Coordinates of C-alpha atoms and ligand atoms in Angstrom, one line a residue:
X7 CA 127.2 -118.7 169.0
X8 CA 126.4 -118.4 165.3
X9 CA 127.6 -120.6 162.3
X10 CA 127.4 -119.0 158.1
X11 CA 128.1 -121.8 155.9
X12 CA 127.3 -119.4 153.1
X13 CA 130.9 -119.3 151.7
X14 CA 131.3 -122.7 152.4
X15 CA 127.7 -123.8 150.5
X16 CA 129.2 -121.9 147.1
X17 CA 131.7 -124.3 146.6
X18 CA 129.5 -127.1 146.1
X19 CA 127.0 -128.8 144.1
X20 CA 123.4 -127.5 144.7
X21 CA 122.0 -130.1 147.2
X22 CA 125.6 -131.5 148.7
X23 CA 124.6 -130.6 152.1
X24 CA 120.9 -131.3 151.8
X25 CA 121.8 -134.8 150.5
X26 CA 123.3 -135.3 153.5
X27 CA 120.3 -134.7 155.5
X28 CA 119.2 -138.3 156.3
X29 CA 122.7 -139.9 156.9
X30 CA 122.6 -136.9 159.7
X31 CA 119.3 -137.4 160.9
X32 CA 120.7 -141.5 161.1
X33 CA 123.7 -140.1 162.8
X34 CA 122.2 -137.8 165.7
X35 CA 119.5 -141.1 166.1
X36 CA 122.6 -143.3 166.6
X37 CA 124.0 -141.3 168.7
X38 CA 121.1 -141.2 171.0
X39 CA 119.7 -144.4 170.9
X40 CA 123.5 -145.6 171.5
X41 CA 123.3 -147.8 168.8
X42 CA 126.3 -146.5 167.0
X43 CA 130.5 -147.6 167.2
X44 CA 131.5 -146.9 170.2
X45 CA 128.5 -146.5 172.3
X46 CA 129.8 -147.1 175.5
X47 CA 131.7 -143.9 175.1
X48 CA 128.7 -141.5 174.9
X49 CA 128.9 -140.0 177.8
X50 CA 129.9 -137.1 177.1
X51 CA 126.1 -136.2 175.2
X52 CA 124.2 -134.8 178.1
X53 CA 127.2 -134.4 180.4
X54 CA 126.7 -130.7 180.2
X55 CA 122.7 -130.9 181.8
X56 CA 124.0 -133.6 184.4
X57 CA 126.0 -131.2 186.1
X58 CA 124.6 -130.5 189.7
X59 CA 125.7 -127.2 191.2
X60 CA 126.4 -129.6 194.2
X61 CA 129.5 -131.3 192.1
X62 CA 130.4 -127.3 190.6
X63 CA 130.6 -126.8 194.6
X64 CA 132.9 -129.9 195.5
X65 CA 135.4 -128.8 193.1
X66 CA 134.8 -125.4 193.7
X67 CA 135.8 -126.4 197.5
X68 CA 139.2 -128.7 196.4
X69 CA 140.6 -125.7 194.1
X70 CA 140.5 -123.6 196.9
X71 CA 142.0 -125.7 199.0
X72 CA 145.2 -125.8 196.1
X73 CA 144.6 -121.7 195.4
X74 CA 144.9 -121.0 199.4
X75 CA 148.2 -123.6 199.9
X76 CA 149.8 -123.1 196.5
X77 CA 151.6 -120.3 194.6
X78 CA 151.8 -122.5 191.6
X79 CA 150.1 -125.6 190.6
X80 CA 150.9 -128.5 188.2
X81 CA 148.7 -130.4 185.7
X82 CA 150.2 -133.0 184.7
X83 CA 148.3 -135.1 182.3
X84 CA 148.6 -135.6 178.3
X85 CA 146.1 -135.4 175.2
X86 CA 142.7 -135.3 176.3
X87 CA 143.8 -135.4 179.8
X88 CA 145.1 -131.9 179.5
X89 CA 144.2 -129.8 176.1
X90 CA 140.7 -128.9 176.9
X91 CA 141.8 -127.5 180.7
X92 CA 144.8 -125.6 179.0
X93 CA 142.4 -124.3 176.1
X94 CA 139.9 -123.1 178.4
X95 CA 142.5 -121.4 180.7
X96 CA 144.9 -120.0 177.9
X97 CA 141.8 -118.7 176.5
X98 CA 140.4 -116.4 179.5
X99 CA 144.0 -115.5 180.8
X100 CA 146.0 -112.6 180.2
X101 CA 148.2 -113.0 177.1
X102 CA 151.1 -112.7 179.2
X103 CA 151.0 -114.8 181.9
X104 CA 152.4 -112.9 184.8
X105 CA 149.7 -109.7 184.3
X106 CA 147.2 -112.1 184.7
X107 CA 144.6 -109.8 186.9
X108 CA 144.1 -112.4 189.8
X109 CA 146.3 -113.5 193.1
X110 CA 145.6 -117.5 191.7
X111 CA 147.9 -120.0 191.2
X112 CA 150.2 -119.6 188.5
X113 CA 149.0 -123.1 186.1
X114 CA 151.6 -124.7 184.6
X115 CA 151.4 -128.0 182.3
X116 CA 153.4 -130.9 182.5
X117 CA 153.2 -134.7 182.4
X118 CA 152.4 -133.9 178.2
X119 CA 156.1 -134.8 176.8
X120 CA 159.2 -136.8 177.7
X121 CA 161.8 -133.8 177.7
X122 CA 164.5 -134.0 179.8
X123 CA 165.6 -130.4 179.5
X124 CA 161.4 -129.6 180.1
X125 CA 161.4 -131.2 183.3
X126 CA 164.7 -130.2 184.9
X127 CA 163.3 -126.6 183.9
X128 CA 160.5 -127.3 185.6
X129 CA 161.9 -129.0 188.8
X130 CA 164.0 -126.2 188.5
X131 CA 161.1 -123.6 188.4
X132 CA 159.4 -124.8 191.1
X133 CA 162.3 -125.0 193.8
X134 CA 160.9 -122.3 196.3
X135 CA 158.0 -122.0 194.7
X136 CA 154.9 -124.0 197.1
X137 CA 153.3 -125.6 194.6
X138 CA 150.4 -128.4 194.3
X139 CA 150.0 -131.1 191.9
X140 CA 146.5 -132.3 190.0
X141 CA 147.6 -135.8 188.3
X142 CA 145.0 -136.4 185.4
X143 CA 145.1 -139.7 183.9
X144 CA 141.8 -141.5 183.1
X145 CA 143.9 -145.1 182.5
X146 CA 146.2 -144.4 185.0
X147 CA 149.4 -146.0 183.4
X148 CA 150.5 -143.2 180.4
X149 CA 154.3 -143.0 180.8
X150 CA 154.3 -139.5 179.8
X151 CA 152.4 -138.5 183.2
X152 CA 153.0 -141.2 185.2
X153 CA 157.3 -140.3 185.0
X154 CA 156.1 -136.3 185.4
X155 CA 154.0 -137.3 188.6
X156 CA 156.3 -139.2 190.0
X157 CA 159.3 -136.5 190.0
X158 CA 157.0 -134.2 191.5
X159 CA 155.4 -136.7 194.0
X160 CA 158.7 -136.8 195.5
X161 CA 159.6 -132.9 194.8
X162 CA 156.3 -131.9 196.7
X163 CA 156.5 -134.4 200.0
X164 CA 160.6 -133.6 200.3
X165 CA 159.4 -129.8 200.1
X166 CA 156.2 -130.0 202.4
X167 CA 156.2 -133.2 204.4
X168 CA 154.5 -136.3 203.4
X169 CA 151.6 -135.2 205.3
X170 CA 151.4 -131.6 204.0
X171 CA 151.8 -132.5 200.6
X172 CA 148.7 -135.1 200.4
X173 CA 146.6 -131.7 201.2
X174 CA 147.8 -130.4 197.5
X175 CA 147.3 -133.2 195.2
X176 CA 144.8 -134.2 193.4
X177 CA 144.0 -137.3 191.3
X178 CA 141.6 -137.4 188.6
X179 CA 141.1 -140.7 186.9
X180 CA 139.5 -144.3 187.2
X181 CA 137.3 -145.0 189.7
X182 CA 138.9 -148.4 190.2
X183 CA 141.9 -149.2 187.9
X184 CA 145.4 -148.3 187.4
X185 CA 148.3 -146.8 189.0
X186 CA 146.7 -143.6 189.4
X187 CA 143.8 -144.2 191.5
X188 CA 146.2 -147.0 193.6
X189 CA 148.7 -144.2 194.3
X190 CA 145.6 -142.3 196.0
X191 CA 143.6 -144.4 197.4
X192 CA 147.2 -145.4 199.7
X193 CA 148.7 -141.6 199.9
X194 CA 144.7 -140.6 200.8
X195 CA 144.6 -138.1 198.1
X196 CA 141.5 -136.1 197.6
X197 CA 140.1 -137.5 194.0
X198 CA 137.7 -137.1 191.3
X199 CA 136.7 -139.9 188.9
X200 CA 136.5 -139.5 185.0
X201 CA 133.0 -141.4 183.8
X202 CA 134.0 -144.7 182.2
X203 CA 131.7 -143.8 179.4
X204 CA 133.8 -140.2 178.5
X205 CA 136.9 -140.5 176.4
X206 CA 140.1 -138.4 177.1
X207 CA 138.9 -135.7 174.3
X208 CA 135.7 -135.4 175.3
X209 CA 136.1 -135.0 179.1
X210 CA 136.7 -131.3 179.3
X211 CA 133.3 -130.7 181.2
X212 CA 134.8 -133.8 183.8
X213 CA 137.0 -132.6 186.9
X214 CA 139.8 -133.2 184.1
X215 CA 139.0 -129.9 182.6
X216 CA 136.8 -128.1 185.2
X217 CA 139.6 -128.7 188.5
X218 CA 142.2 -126.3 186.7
X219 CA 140.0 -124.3 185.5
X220 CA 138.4 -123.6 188.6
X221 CA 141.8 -123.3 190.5
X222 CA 142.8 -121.1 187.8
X223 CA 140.4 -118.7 189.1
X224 CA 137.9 -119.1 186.5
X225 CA 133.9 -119.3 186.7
X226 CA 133.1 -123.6 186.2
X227 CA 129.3 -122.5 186.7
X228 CA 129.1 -120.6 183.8
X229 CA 131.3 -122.6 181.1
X230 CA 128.7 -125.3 182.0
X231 CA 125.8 -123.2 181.9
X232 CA 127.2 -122.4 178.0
X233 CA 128.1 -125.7 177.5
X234 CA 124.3 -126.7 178.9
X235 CA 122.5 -124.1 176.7
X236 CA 124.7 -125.2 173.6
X237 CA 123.6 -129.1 174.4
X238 CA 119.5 -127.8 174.1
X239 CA 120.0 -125.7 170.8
X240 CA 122.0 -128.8 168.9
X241 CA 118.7 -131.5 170.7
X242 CA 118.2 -134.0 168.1
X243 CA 114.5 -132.4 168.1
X244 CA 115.8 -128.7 166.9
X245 CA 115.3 -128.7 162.9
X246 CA 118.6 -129.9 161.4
X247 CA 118.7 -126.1 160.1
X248 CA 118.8 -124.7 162.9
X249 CA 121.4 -127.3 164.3
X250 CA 124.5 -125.5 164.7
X251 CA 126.2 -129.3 165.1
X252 CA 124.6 -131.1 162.7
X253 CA 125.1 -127.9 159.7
X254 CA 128.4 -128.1 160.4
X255 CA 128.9 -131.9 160.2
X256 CA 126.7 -131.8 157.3
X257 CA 128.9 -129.1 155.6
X258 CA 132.5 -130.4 156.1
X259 CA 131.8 -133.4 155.4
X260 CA 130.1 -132.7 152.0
X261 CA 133.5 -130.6 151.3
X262 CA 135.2 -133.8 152.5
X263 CA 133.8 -135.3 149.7
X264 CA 134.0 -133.0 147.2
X265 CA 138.4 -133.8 147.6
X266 CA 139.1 -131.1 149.9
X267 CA 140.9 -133.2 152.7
X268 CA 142.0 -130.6 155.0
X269 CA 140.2 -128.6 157.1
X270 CA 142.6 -125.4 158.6
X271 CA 140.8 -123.9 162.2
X272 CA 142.1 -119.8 162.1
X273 CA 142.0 -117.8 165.3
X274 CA 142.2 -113.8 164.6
X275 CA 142.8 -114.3 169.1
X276 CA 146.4 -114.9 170.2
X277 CA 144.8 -116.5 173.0
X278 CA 142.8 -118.9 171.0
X279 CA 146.0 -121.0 170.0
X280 CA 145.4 -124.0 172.2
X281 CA 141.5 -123.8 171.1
X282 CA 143.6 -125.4 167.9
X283 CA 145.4 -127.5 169.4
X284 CA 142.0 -129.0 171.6
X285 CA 140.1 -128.8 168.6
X286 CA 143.0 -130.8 166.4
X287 CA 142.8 -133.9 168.6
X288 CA 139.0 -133.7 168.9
X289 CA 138.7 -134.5 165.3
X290 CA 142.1 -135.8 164.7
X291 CA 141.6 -138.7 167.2
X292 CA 137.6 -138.6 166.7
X293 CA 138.0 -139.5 162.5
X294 CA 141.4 -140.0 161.3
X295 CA 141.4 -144.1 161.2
X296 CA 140.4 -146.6 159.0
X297 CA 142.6 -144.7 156.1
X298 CA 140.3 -141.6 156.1
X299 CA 139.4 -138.6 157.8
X300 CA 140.0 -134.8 157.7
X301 CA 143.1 -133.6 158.2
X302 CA 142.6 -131.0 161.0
X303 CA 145.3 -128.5 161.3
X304 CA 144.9 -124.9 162.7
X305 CA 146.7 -121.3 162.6
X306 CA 146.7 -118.1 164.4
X307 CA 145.7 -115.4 162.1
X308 CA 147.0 -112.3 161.7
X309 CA 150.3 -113.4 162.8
X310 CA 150.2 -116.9 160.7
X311 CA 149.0 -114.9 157.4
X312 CA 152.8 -114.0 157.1
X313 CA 154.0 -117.7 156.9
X314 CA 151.5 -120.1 156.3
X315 CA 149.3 -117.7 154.5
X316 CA 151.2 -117.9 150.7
X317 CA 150.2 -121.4 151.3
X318 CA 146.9 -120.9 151.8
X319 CA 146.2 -118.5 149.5
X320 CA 147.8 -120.4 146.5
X321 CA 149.1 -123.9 147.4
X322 CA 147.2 -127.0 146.8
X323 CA 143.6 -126.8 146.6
X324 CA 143.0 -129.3 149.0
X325 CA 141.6 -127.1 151.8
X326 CA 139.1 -125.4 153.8
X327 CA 139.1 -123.4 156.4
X328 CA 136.7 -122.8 159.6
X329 CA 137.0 -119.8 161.2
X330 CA 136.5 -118.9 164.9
X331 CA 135.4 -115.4 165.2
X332 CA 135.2 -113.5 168.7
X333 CA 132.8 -110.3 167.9
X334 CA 133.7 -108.0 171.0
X335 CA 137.2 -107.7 172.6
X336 CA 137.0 -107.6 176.5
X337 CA 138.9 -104.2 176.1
X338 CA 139.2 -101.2 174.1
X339 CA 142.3 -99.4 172.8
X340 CA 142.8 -97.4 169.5
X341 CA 145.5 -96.3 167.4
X342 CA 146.5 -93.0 168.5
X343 CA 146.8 -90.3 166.2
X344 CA 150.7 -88.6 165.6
X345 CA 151.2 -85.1 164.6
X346 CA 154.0 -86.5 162.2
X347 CA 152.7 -89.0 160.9
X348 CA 156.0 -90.4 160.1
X349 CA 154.4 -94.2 159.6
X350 CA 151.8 -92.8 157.5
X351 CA 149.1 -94.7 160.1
X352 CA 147.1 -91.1 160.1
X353 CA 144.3 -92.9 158.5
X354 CA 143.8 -95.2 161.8
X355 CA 144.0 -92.2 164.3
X356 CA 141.2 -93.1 166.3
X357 CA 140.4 -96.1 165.3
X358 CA 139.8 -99.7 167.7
X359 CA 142.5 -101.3 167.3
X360 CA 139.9 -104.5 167.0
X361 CA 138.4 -103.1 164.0
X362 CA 141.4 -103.0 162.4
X363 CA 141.4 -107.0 163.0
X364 CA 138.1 -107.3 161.4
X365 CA 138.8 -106.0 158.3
X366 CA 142.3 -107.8 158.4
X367 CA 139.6 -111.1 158.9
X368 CA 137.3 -109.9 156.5
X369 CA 139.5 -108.9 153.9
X370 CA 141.2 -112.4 154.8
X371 CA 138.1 -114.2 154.1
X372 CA 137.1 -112.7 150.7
X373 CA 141.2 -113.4 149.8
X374 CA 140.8 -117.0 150.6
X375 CA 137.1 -117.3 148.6
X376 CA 138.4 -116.0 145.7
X377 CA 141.5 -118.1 146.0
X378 CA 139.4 -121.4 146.2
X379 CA 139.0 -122.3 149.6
X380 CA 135.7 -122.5 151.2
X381 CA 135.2 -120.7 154.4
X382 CA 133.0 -121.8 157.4
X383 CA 132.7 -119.1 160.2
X384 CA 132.0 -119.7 163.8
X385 CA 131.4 -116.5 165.5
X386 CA 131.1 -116.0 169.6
X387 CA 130.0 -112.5 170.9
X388 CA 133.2 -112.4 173.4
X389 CA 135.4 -114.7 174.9
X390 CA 134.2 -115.5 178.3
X391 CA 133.5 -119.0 180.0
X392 CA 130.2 -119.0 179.0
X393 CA 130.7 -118.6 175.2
X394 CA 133.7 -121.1 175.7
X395 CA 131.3 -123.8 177.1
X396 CA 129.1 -123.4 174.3
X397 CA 131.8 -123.2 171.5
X398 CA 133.0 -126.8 173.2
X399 CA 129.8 -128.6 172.9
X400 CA 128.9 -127.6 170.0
X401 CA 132.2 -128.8 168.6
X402 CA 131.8 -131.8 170.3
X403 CA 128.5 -132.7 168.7
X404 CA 129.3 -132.1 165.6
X405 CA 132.4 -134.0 166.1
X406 CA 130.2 -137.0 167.3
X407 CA 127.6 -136.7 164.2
X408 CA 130.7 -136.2 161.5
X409 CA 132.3 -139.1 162.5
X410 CA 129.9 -141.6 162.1
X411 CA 129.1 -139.4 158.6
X412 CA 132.5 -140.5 157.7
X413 CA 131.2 -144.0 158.5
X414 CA 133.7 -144.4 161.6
X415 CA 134.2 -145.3 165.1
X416 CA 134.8 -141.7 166.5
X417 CA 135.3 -142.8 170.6
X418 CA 138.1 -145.1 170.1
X419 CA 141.6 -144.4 169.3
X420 CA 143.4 -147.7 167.9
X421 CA 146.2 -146.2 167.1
X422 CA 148.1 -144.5 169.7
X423 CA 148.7 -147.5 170.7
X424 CA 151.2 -148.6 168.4
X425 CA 154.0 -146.5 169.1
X426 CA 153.4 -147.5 172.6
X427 CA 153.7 -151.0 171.9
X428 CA 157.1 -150.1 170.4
X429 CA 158.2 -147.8 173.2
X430 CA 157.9 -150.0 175.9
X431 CA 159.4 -152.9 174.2
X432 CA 162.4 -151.0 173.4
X433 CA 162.7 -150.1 176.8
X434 CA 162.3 -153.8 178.0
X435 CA 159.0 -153.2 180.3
X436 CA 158.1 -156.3 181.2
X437 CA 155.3 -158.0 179.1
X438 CA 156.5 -156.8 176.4
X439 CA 159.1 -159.6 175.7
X440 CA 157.2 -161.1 172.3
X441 CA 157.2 -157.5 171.0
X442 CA 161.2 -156.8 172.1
X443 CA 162.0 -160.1 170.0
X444 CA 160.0 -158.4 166.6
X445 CA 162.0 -155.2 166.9
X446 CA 165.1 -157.0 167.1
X447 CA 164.6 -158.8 164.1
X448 CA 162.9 -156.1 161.8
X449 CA 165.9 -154.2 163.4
Ligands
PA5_507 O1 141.5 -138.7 174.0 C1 142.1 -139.7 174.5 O2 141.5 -140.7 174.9 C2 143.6 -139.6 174.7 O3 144.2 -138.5 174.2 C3 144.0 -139.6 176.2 O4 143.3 -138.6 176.8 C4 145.5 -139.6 176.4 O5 146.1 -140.6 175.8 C5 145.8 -139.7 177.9 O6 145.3 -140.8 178.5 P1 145.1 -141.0 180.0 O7 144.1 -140.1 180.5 O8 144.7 -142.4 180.2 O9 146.5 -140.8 180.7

């Protein structure tokens, strides 16, 4: 994995970034000392060269338990308790799901919303279908899973037997608390604990992300192995220069300042979407609080340049953009040449189709410059697990150094819990009487 902040740098002052240099040096200290906000969330720093291939084994043993017994199997879990797994899996999968090149489970996600019309579908889907269930919920108790598991609790025991169905779900959560780990400690569930010390978003290397991905058929060894090598490069002993992390903390952040509030993360990869939306509540829930915080938003590019692209080009001057660049495609077709020529495409004849894409990226990238919007580029050599477990530490460091540049807590998440709060006093749960009585009279 390589970073150029070189388009990035010529927006700025001469020294922004180096200025910068002790309050990161501070930051990566704070980080491992644990002496920062939120330190008893810092698990996640040297999860990557804690892994034993013993633990890669034991879940490498429960998914195929679920890939020999199941034709399709459900995650259910929301936010961090899903988006790295579906990131990861979207990622290495056929673009179309049904080609994908393997006799696995079919993966689907669930437990992430509260749509009627979603979960009759899916209850729907799956009748006939032998499926298996991996409930993911690190508190145990979030509404959005918890109604998800228990339709499908009941949906998998009245298809297979209450016996037969404990074989095919999983819980991952809590060690000790909440309704999660209650539920299977009684049904005898086979389950995996998330680390008290790693939050939701940062617990993609936990059974929460590795499980699926492993059941989907995918190599858990090597996105680790990635994830591992990434965690020695960005070592708090590697010169800051030659921290991928800590350059691109260092950068954004000094754009930050500069009045560029919104940071856009553009995938020329159909199958990067949900890399976006992983990467959005990384730094979304890591550093919007406290009334600051970059506004992370993300598009797919080519397809995106015809809709969002007029704004980025020529809107509001409030932006930068990171790009995630995959160097080799893991196949080759080219434009093939016509007689006719009737679409005029002659000039392509012959051409990969992928470098095509990177002049539609380059050509993208000198547009944007010129158009006032400074441009970071990530670049992995193809997408594979082990590229993919680099590309998420790496984005997790810097994550962890950029928040506490931004001078906040980036392991806590204060405020999802208001609309909670609100939720479950306007649907009576008990306890939540006091806050039933406000809404009533704001009402
Ligand atoms: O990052 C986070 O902490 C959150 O997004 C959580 O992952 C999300 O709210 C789900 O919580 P839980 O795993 O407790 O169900």
């Amino acid at each position: 994995m390589q970073i150029n902040v070189t388009k990035a740098q010529q927006f700025l002052a001469a020294g922004a970034v180096e200025a910068l240099a002790p309050q990161v040096k501070a930051a990566q200290e704070a980080l491992e000392n644990g002496t920062c906000p939120g330190n008893d969330f810092l698990g996640w720093l040297h999860l990557p060269s804690s892994i034993t291939p013993e633990f890669i084994a034991e879940i490498n043993a429960t998914a195929k338990v679920l890939q020999e017994n199941c034709e399709a199997v459900v995650v259910a879990g929301i936010g961090g308790s899903y988006l790295g797994a579906r990131m990861v899996i979207d990622s290495l999968s056929s673009s179309f799901g049904w080609l994908r090149p393997s006799n696995m489970p079919r993966i689907l996600f669930a437990g992430n919303n509260i749509g009627e019309d979603y979960l009759s579908e899916l209850i729907d889907y799956l009748k006939g279908v032998k499926f298996g269930v991996i409930n993911i919920s690190k508190s145990g108790t979030t509404t959005e899973t918890a109604i998800t598991f228990r339709l499908l609790k009941k949906m998998c025991e009245d298809q297979r037997g209450k016996e037969e169905a404990k074989k095919v779900i999983v819980a991952v959560t809590d060690a000790k608390k909440g309704a999660a780990r209650t539920t299977a400690d009684k049904e005898g569930y086979k389950s995996f604990i998330i680390p008290d010390n790693v939050g939701g978003r940062f617990s993609v290397l936990t059974p929460v992300g590795l499980l699926p991905i492993a059941v989907a058929g995918f190599d858990i060894a090597a996105l680790v192995k990635g994830a591992q090598d990434m965690e020695k490069e960005c070592d708090i002993n590697a010169p800051a220069e030659k921290n991928p992390a800590a350059v691109y903390a260092a950068v954004r952040n000094a754009i930050y300042q500069s009045g560029k509030k919104i940071e856009i993360l553009c995938n020329y990869q159909p199958k990067l979407h949900n890399f976006g939306e992983w990467w959005k509540q990384l730094y979304g829930e890591s550093e919007g609080k406290d009334g600051k915080g970059i506004f992370p938003a993300a598009v797919d590019l080519t397809t995106d340049l015809h809709s969002m692209g007029q704004w980025i080009q020529d809107g509001e001057r409030t932006i930068f953009e990171t790009v995630i660049s995959v160097e080799k495609p893991n196949t080759t077709l080219c434009v093939p040449s016509d007689e006719e020529n009737l679409d005029g495409l002659n000039f392509l004849a012959g051409k990969r189709i992928d470098e095509v894409n990177k002049m539609a990226e380059l050509g993208t990238q000198l547009a944007h410059v010129d158009g006032g919007v400074p441009n970071m580029k990530v670049s992995i050599e193809k997408l594979d697990e082990y590229n993919l477990g680099q590309l998420i530490y790496f984005f997790e460091k810097a994550c962890g150094i950029s928040g506490l540049l931004l001078e906040v807590n980036p392991f806590n998440q204060p405020g999802v819990e208001a609309y909670k709060k609100n939720m479950f006093a306007l649907l009576n749960k008990p306890g939540y009487e006091a806050e039933s009585a406000a809404i009533l009279r704001k009402g």
